[in-house]
Protein backbone atom coordinates (compact mmCIF):
# COMPACT_ATOMS: atom_id res chain seq x y z
CA UNK A 1 0.00 0.00 0.00
CA UNK A 2 1.52 3.36 -0.97
CA UNK A 3 2.39 5.77 1.79
CA UNK A 4 2.14 9.59 1.69
CA UNK A 5 3.44 12.13 4.20
CA UNK A 6 2.28 15.76 4.31
CA UNK A 7 4.81 18.08 5.95
CA UNK A 8 4.67 21.68 7.08
CA UNK A 9 6.41 23.77 9.72
CA UNK A 10 4.04 23.29 12.66
CA UNK A 11 1.62 20.57 11.52
CA UNK A 12 -1.18 22.88 12.60
CA UNK A 13 -3.02 24.00 9.44
CA UNK A 14 -1.96 23.11 5.90
CA UNK A 15 -0.58 19.62 6.51
CA UNK A 16 -3.54 18.78 8.78
CA UNK A 17 -6.00 19.86 6.08
CA UNK A 18 -4.07 17.90 3.45
CA UNK A 19 -4.14 14.79 5.62
CA UNK A 20 -7.89 15.22 6.17
CA UNK A 21 -8.61 15.57 2.45
CA UNK A 22 -6.30 12.69 1.54
CA UNK A 23 -8.05 10.39 4.01
CA UNK A 24 -11.41 11.40 2.51
CA UNK A 25 -10.36 11.24 -1.15
CA UNK A 26 -7.67 8.55 -1.24
CA UNK A 27 -9.18 6.47 1.54
CA UNK A 28 -8.13 2.93 2.28
CA UNK A 29 -5.83 2.73 -0.76
CA UNK A 30 -3.09 4.74 0.98
CA UNK A 31 -1.35 5.04 4.32
CA UNK A 32 -1.67 8.76 5.09
CA UNK A 33 -0.02 10.92 7.73
CA UNK A 34 1.10 14.48 8.38
CA UNK A 35 3.77 16.05 10.55
CA UNK A 36 5.75 19.19 11.11
CA UNK A 37 9.27 20.32 11.67
CA UNK A 38 7.83 21.25 15.10
CA UNK A 39 4.54 20.25 16.74
CA UNK A 40 2.43 23.36 17.39
CA UNK A 41 -1.09 22.00 17.97
CA UNK A 42 -3.97 21.85 15.49
CA UNK A 43 -5.32 25.30 14.68
CA UNK A 44 -9.01 25.68 15.65
CA UNK A 45 -9.75 27.57 12.43
CA UNK A 46 -8.37 24.66 10.39
CA UNK A 47 -10.73 22.37 12.29
CA UNK A 48 -13.61 24.78 11.63
CA UNK A 49 -13.10 25.16 7.87
CA UNK A 50 -12.58 21.42 7.39
CA UNK A 51 -15.83 20.76 9.28
CA UNK A 52 -17.54 22.99 6.71
CA UNK A 53 -16.49 20.37 4.14
CA UNK A 54 -17.73 17.53 6.32
CA UNK A 55 -14.24 16.41 7.36
CA UNK A 56 -13.52 16.10 11.08
CA UNK A 57 -9.90 16.76 12.02
CA UNK A 58 -10.76 17.76 15.59
CA UNK A 59 -9.19 14.59 16.99
CA UNK A 60 -5.95 14.98 15.03
CA UNK A 61 -2.84 15.90 16.94
CA UNK A 62 0.14 17.90 15.83
CA UNK A 63 3.22 15.68 15.41
CA UNK A 64 6.90 16.06 14.62
CA UNK A 65 8.43 14.19 11.70
CA UNK A 66 8.74 10.44 12.29
CA UNK A 67 11.96 9.44 10.52
CA UNK A 68 10.86 5.83 10.00
CA UNK A 69 7.63 6.96 8.32
CA UNK A 70 9.48 9.60 6.28
CA UNK A 71 12.07 7.17 4.98
CA UNK A 72 9.50 4.51 4.12
CA UNK A 73 7.08 6.90 2.38
CA UNK A 74 6.43 6.70 -1.34
CA UNK A 75 5.57 10.41 -1.53
CA UNK A 76 6.48 13.35 0.70
CA UNK A 77 4.49 16.54 0.08
CA UNK A 78 5.82 19.74 1.60
CA UNK A 79 3.29 22.55 1.89
CA UNK A 80 5.64 25.40 2.77
CA UNK A 81 9.15 26.49 1.92
CA UNK A 82 10.35 26.00 5.47
CA UNK A 83 9.36 22.32 5.47
CA UNK A 84 10.86 21.85 2.00
CA UNK A 85 14.14 23.44 3.08
CA UNK A 86 14.37 21.78 6.51
CA UNK A 87 12.97 18.34 5.68
CA UNK A 88 15.56 15.64 6.29
CA UNK A 89 17.15 14.01 3.27
CA UNK A 90 15.15 11.13 1.85
CA UNK A 91 16.29 8.22 -0.31
CA UNK A 92 15.88 8.56 -4.09
CA UNK A 93 12.92 6.17 -3.93
CA UNK A 94 10.85 8.81 -2.09
CA UNK A 95 9.05 11.11 -4.50
CA UNK A 96 9.24 14.71 -3.25
CA UNK A 97 6.42 17.11 -4.17
CA UNK A 98 6.23 20.77 -3.13
CA UNK A 99 2.98 22.72 -2.88
CA UNK A 100 3.97 26.28 -1.86
CA UNK A 101 0.88 27.52 -0.05
CA UNK A 102 0.49 30.58 2.16
CA UNK A 103 0.19 29.99 5.89
CA UNK A 104 -3.42 30.83 6.83
CA UNK A 105 -2.38 31.16 10.48
CA UNK A 106 -0.47 34.30 9.46
CA UNK A 107 -3.60 35.96 8.04
CA UNK A 108 -4.64 39.23 9.62
CA UNK A 109 -7.85 41.22 9.73
CA UNK A 110 -11.31 40.55 11.05
CA UNK A 111 -12.39 37.03 11.94
CA UNK A 112 -14.31 36.87 8.65
CA UNK A 113 -11.23 37.95 6.68
CA UNK A 114 -9.00 35.40 8.42
CA UNK A 115 -11.54 32.63 7.86
CA UNK A 116 -11.70 33.61 4.18
CA UNK A 117 -7.94 32.99 3.92
CA UNK A 118 -8.30 29.62 5.68
CA UNK A 119 -11.07 28.67 3.22
CA UNK A 120 -9.01 29.76 0.22
CA UNK A 121 -6.01 27.66 1.35
CA UNK A 122 -8.31 24.75 2.26
CA UNK A 123 -9.90 24.79 -1.19
CA UNK A 124 -6.51 24.89 -2.93
CA UNK A 125 -5.33 21.94 -0.83
CA UNK A 126 -8.47 20.00 -1.75
CA UNK A 127 -7.90 20.74 -5.44
CA UNK A 128 -4.28 19.60 -5.24
CA UNK A 129 -5.10 16.39 -3.32
CA UNK A 130 -7.81 15.53 -5.87
CA UNK A 131 -5.44 16.19 -8.78
CA UNK A 132 -2.71 14.13 -7.13
CA UNK A 133 -5.09 11.22 -6.49
CA UNK A 134 -6.37 11.29 -10.08
CA UNK A 135 -2.87 11.30 -11.56
CA UNK A 136 -1.06 8.87 -9.27
PDB file of C-alpha atoms in Angstrom:
ATOM      1  CA  UNK A   1       0.000   0.000   0.000  1.00  0.00           C
ATOM      2  CA  UNK A   2       1.524   3.357  -0.970  1.00  0.00           C
ATOM      3  CA  UNK A   3       2.389   5.773   1.793  1.00  0.00           C
ATOM      4  CA  UNK A   4       2.143   9.590   1.686  1.00  0.00           C
ATOM      5  CA  UNK A   5       3.439  12.126   4.199  1.00  0.00           C
ATOM      6  CA  UNK A   6       2.283  15.763   4.307  1.00  0.00           C
ATOM      7  CA  UNK A   7       4.809  18.084   5.948  1.00  0.00           C
ATOM      8  CA  UNK A   8       4.674  21.685   7.085  1.00  0.00           C
ATOM      9  CA  UNK A   9       6.405  23.775   9.718  1.00  0.00           C
ATOM     10  CA  UNK A  10       4.045  23.285  12.662  1.00  0.00           C
ATOM     11  CA  UNK A  11       1.619  20.567  11.516  1.00  0.00           C
ATOM     12  CA  UNK A  12      -1.182  22.883  12.602  1.00  0.00           C
ATOM     13  CA  UNK A  13      -3.021  23.997   9.445  1.00  0.00           C
ATOM     14  CA  UNK A  14      -1.961  23.106   5.896  1.00  0.00           C
ATOM     15  CA  UNK A  15      -0.581  19.622   6.514  1.00  0.00           C
ATOM     16  CA  UNK A  16      -3.539  18.783   8.780  1.00  0.00           C
ATOM     17  CA  UNK A  17      -6.001  19.859   6.084  1.00  0.00           C
ATOM     18  CA  UNK A  18      -4.069  17.896   3.452  1.00  0.00           C
ATOM     19  CA  UNK A  19      -4.140  14.788   5.622  1.00  0.00           C
ATOM     20  CA  UNK A  20      -7.890  15.220   6.166  1.00  0.00           C
ATOM     21  CA  UNK A  21      -8.615  15.570   2.452  1.00  0.00           C
ATOM     22  CA  UNK A  22      -6.297  12.694   1.543  1.00  0.00           C
ATOM     23  CA  UNK A  23      -8.050  10.389   4.005  1.00  0.00           C
ATOM     24  CA  UNK A  24     -11.409  11.401   2.510  1.00  0.00           C
ATOM     25  CA  UNK A  25     -10.363  11.244  -1.146  1.00  0.00           C
ATOM     26  CA  UNK A  26      -7.673   8.547  -1.243  1.00  0.00           C
ATOM     27  CA  UNK A  27      -9.185   6.466   1.537  1.00  0.00           C
ATOM     28  CA  UNK A  28      -8.133   2.931   2.276  1.00  0.00           C
ATOM     29  CA  UNK A  29      -5.829   2.727  -0.758  1.00  0.00           C
ATOM     30  CA  UNK A  30      -3.093   4.735   0.976  1.00  0.00           C
ATOM     31  CA  UNK A  31      -1.345   5.044   4.317  1.00  0.00           C
ATOM     32  CA  UNK A  32      -1.672   8.756   5.085  1.00  0.00           C
ATOM     33  CA  UNK A  33      -0.019  10.922   7.728  1.00  0.00           C
ATOM     34  CA  UNK A  34       1.103  14.478   8.384  1.00  0.00           C
ATOM     35  CA  UNK A  35       3.766  16.047  10.554  1.00  0.00           C
ATOM     36  CA  UNK A  36       5.749  19.192  11.115  1.00  0.00           C
ATOM     37  CA  UNK A  37       9.274  20.323  11.670  1.00  0.00           C
ATOM     38  CA  UNK A  38       7.831  21.252  15.098  1.00  0.00           C
ATOM     39  CA  UNK A  39       4.536  20.250  16.743  1.00  0.00           C
ATOM     40  CA  UNK A  40       2.430  23.357  17.394  1.00  0.00           C
ATOM     41  CA  UNK A  41      -1.088  22.002  17.971  1.00  0.00           C
ATOM     42  CA  UNK A  42      -3.971  21.850  15.485  1.00  0.00           C
ATOM     43  CA  UNK A  43      -5.317  25.299  14.677  1.00  0.00           C
ATOM     44  CA  UNK A  44      -9.012  25.683  15.654  1.00  0.00           C
ATOM     45  CA  UNK A  45      -9.746  27.566  12.430  1.00  0.00           C
ATOM     46  CA  UNK A  46      -8.367  24.659  10.388  1.00  0.00           C
ATOM     47  CA  UNK A  47     -10.734  22.375  12.295  1.00  0.00           C
ATOM     48  CA  UNK A  48     -13.613  24.785  11.627  1.00  0.00           C
ATOM     49  CA  UNK A  49     -13.099  25.160   7.867  1.00  0.00           C
ATOM     50  CA  UNK A  50     -12.576  21.420   7.394  1.00  0.00           C
ATOM     51  CA  UNK A  51     -15.829  20.757   9.280  1.00  0.00           C
ATOM     52  CA  UNK A  52     -17.538  22.995   6.710  1.00  0.00           C
ATOM     53  CA  UNK A  53     -16.488  20.372   4.136  1.00  0.00           C
ATOM     54  CA  UNK A  54     -17.732  17.526   6.323  1.00  0.00           C
ATOM     55  CA  UNK A  55     -14.245  16.412   7.362  1.00  0.00           C
ATOM     56  CA  UNK A  56     -13.518  16.101  11.079  1.00  0.00           C
ATOM     57  CA  UNK A  57      -9.897  16.760  12.022  1.00  0.00           C
ATOM     58  CA  UNK A  58     -10.761  17.761  15.589  1.00  0.00           C
ATOM     59  CA  UNK A  59      -9.187  14.588  16.987  1.00  0.00           C
ATOM     60  CA  UNK A  60      -5.945  14.976  15.027  1.00  0.00           C
ATOM     61  CA  UNK A  61      -2.842  15.900  16.937  1.00  0.00           C
ATOM     62  CA  UNK A  62       0.144  17.898  15.825  1.00  0.00           C
ATOM     63  CA  UNK A  63       3.219  15.680  15.409  1.00  0.00           C
ATOM     64  CA  UNK A  64       6.896  16.059  14.619  1.00  0.00           C
ATOM     65  CA  UNK A  65       8.426  14.186  11.705  1.00  0.00           C
ATOM     66  CA  UNK A  66       8.742  10.443  12.292  1.00  0.00           C
ATOM     67  CA  UNK A  67      11.960   9.443  10.522  1.00  0.00           C
ATOM     68  CA  UNK A  68      10.862   5.832  10.003  1.00  0.00           C
ATOM     69  CA  UNK A  69       7.628   6.960   8.324  1.00  0.00           C
ATOM     70  CA  UNK A  70       9.477   9.597   6.285  1.00  0.00           C
ATOM     71  CA  UNK A  71      12.073   7.174   4.979  1.00  0.00           C
ATOM     72  CA  UNK A  72       9.496   4.512   4.116  1.00  0.00           C
ATOM     73  CA  UNK A  73       7.085   6.898   2.379  1.00  0.00           C
ATOM     74  CA  UNK A  74       6.427   6.698  -1.341  1.00  0.00           C
ATOM     75  CA  UNK A  75       5.571  10.406  -1.527  1.00  0.00           C
ATOM     76  CA  UNK A  76       6.479  13.347   0.696  1.00  0.00           C
ATOM     77  CA  UNK A  77       4.488  16.536   0.085  1.00  0.00           C
ATOM     78  CA  UNK A  78       5.824  19.744   1.598  1.00  0.00           C
ATOM     79  CA  UNK A  79       3.294  22.548   1.886  1.00  0.00           C
ATOM     80  CA  UNK A  80       5.638  25.400   2.768  1.00  0.00           C
ATOM     81  CA  UNK A  81       9.149  26.492   1.918  1.00  0.00           C
ATOM     82  CA  UNK A  82      10.349  26.000   5.474  1.00  0.00           C
ATOM     83  CA  UNK A  83       9.355  22.322   5.466  1.00  0.00           C
ATOM     84  CA  UNK A  84      10.863  21.852   2.005  1.00  0.00           C
ATOM     85  CA  UNK A  85      14.142  23.439   3.082  1.00  0.00           C
ATOM     86  CA  UNK A  86      14.373  21.777   6.507  1.00  0.00           C
ATOM     87  CA  UNK A  87      12.974  18.340   5.677  1.00  0.00           C
ATOM     88  CA  UNK A  88      15.565  15.640   6.291  1.00  0.00           C
ATOM     89  CA  UNK A  89      17.154  14.006   3.273  1.00  0.00           C
ATOM     90  CA  UNK A  90      15.148  11.126   1.847  1.00  0.00           C
ATOM     91  CA  UNK A  91      16.295   8.215  -0.311  1.00  0.00           C
ATOM     92  CA  UNK A  92      15.880   8.557  -4.089  1.00  0.00           C
ATOM     93  CA  UNK A  93      12.921   6.169  -3.932  1.00  0.00           C
ATOM     94  CA  UNK A  94      10.848   8.808  -2.092  1.00  0.00           C
ATOM     95  CA  UNK A  95       9.054  11.111  -4.503  1.00  0.00           C
ATOM     96  CA  UNK A  96       9.244  14.714  -3.250  1.00  0.00           C
ATOM     97  CA  UNK A  97       6.420  17.111  -4.169  1.00  0.00           C
ATOM     98  CA  UNK A  98       6.234  20.767  -3.134  1.00  0.00           C
ATOM     99  CA  UNK A  99       2.984  22.725  -2.876  1.00  0.00           C
ATOM    100  CA  UNK A 100       3.971  26.279  -1.862  1.00  0.00           C
ATOM    101  CA  UNK A 101       0.876  27.517  -0.050  1.00  0.00           C
ATOM    102  CA  UNK A 102       0.489  30.584   2.159  1.00  0.00           C
ATOM    103  CA  UNK A 103       0.185  29.988   5.885  1.00  0.00           C
ATOM    104  CA  UNK A 104      -3.421  30.832   6.830  1.00  0.00           C
ATOM    105  CA  UNK A 105      -2.381  31.156  10.482  1.00  0.00           C
ATOM    106  CA  UNK A 106      -0.469  34.297   9.459  1.00  0.00           C
ATOM    107  CA  UNK A 107      -3.604  35.961   8.043  1.00  0.00           C
ATOM    108  CA  UNK A 108      -4.638  39.234   9.620  1.00  0.00           C
ATOM    109  CA  UNK A 109      -7.848  41.219   9.729  1.00  0.00           C
ATOM    110  CA  UNK A 110     -11.307  40.551  11.047  1.00  0.00           C
ATOM    111  CA  UNK A 111     -12.394  37.030  11.940  1.00  0.00           C
ATOM    112  CA  UNK A 112     -14.310  36.874   8.648  1.00  0.00           C
ATOM    113  CA  UNK A 113     -11.228  37.947   6.679  1.00  0.00           C
ATOM    114  CA  UNK A 114      -9.002  35.402   8.424  1.00  0.00           C
ATOM    115  CA  UNK A 115     -11.543  32.628   7.860  1.00  0.00           C
ATOM    116  CA  UNK A 116     -11.702  33.607   4.181  1.00  0.00           C
ATOM    117  CA  UNK A 117      -7.939  32.993   3.916  1.00  0.00           C
ATOM    118  CA  UNK A 118      -8.303  29.619   5.679  1.00  0.00           C
ATOM    119  CA  UNK A 119     -11.071  28.669   3.218  1.00  0.00           C
ATOM    120  CA  UNK A 120      -9.006  29.755   0.225  1.00  0.00           C
ATOM    121  CA  UNK A 121      -6.013  27.664   1.351  1.00  0.00           C
ATOM    122  CA  UNK A 122      -8.312  24.748   2.257  1.00  0.00           C
ATOM    123  CA  UNK A 123      -9.905  24.786  -1.192  1.00  0.00           C
ATOM    124  CA  UNK A 124      -6.512  24.893  -2.927  1.00  0.00           C
ATOM    125  CA  UNK A 125      -5.330  21.943  -0.835  1.00  0.00           C
ATOM    126  CA  UNK A 126      -8.469  20.001  -1.751  1.00  0.00           C
ATOM    127  CA  UNK A 127      -7.896  20.743  -5.443  1.00  0.00           C
ATOM    128  CA  UNK A 128      -4.276  19.600  -5.241  1.00  0.00           C
ATOM    129  CA  UNK A 129      -5.102  16.394  -3.323  1.00  0.00           C
ATOM    130  CA  UNK A 130      -7.812  15.527  -5.872  1.00  0.00           C
ATOM    131  CA  UNK A 131      -5.445  16.188  -8.775  1.00  0.00           C
ATOM    132  CA  UNK A 132      -2.706  14.131  -7.131  1.00  0.00           C
ATOM    133  CA  UNK A 133      -5.094  11.221  -6.485  1.00  0.00           C
ATOM    134  CA  UNK A 134      -6.374  11.292 -10.083  1.00  0.00           C
ATOM    135  CA  UNK A 135      -2.868  11.304 -11.557  1.00  0.00           C
ATOM    136  CA  UNK A 136      -1.056   8.871  -9.274  1.00  0.00           C
TER     137      UNK A 136
END
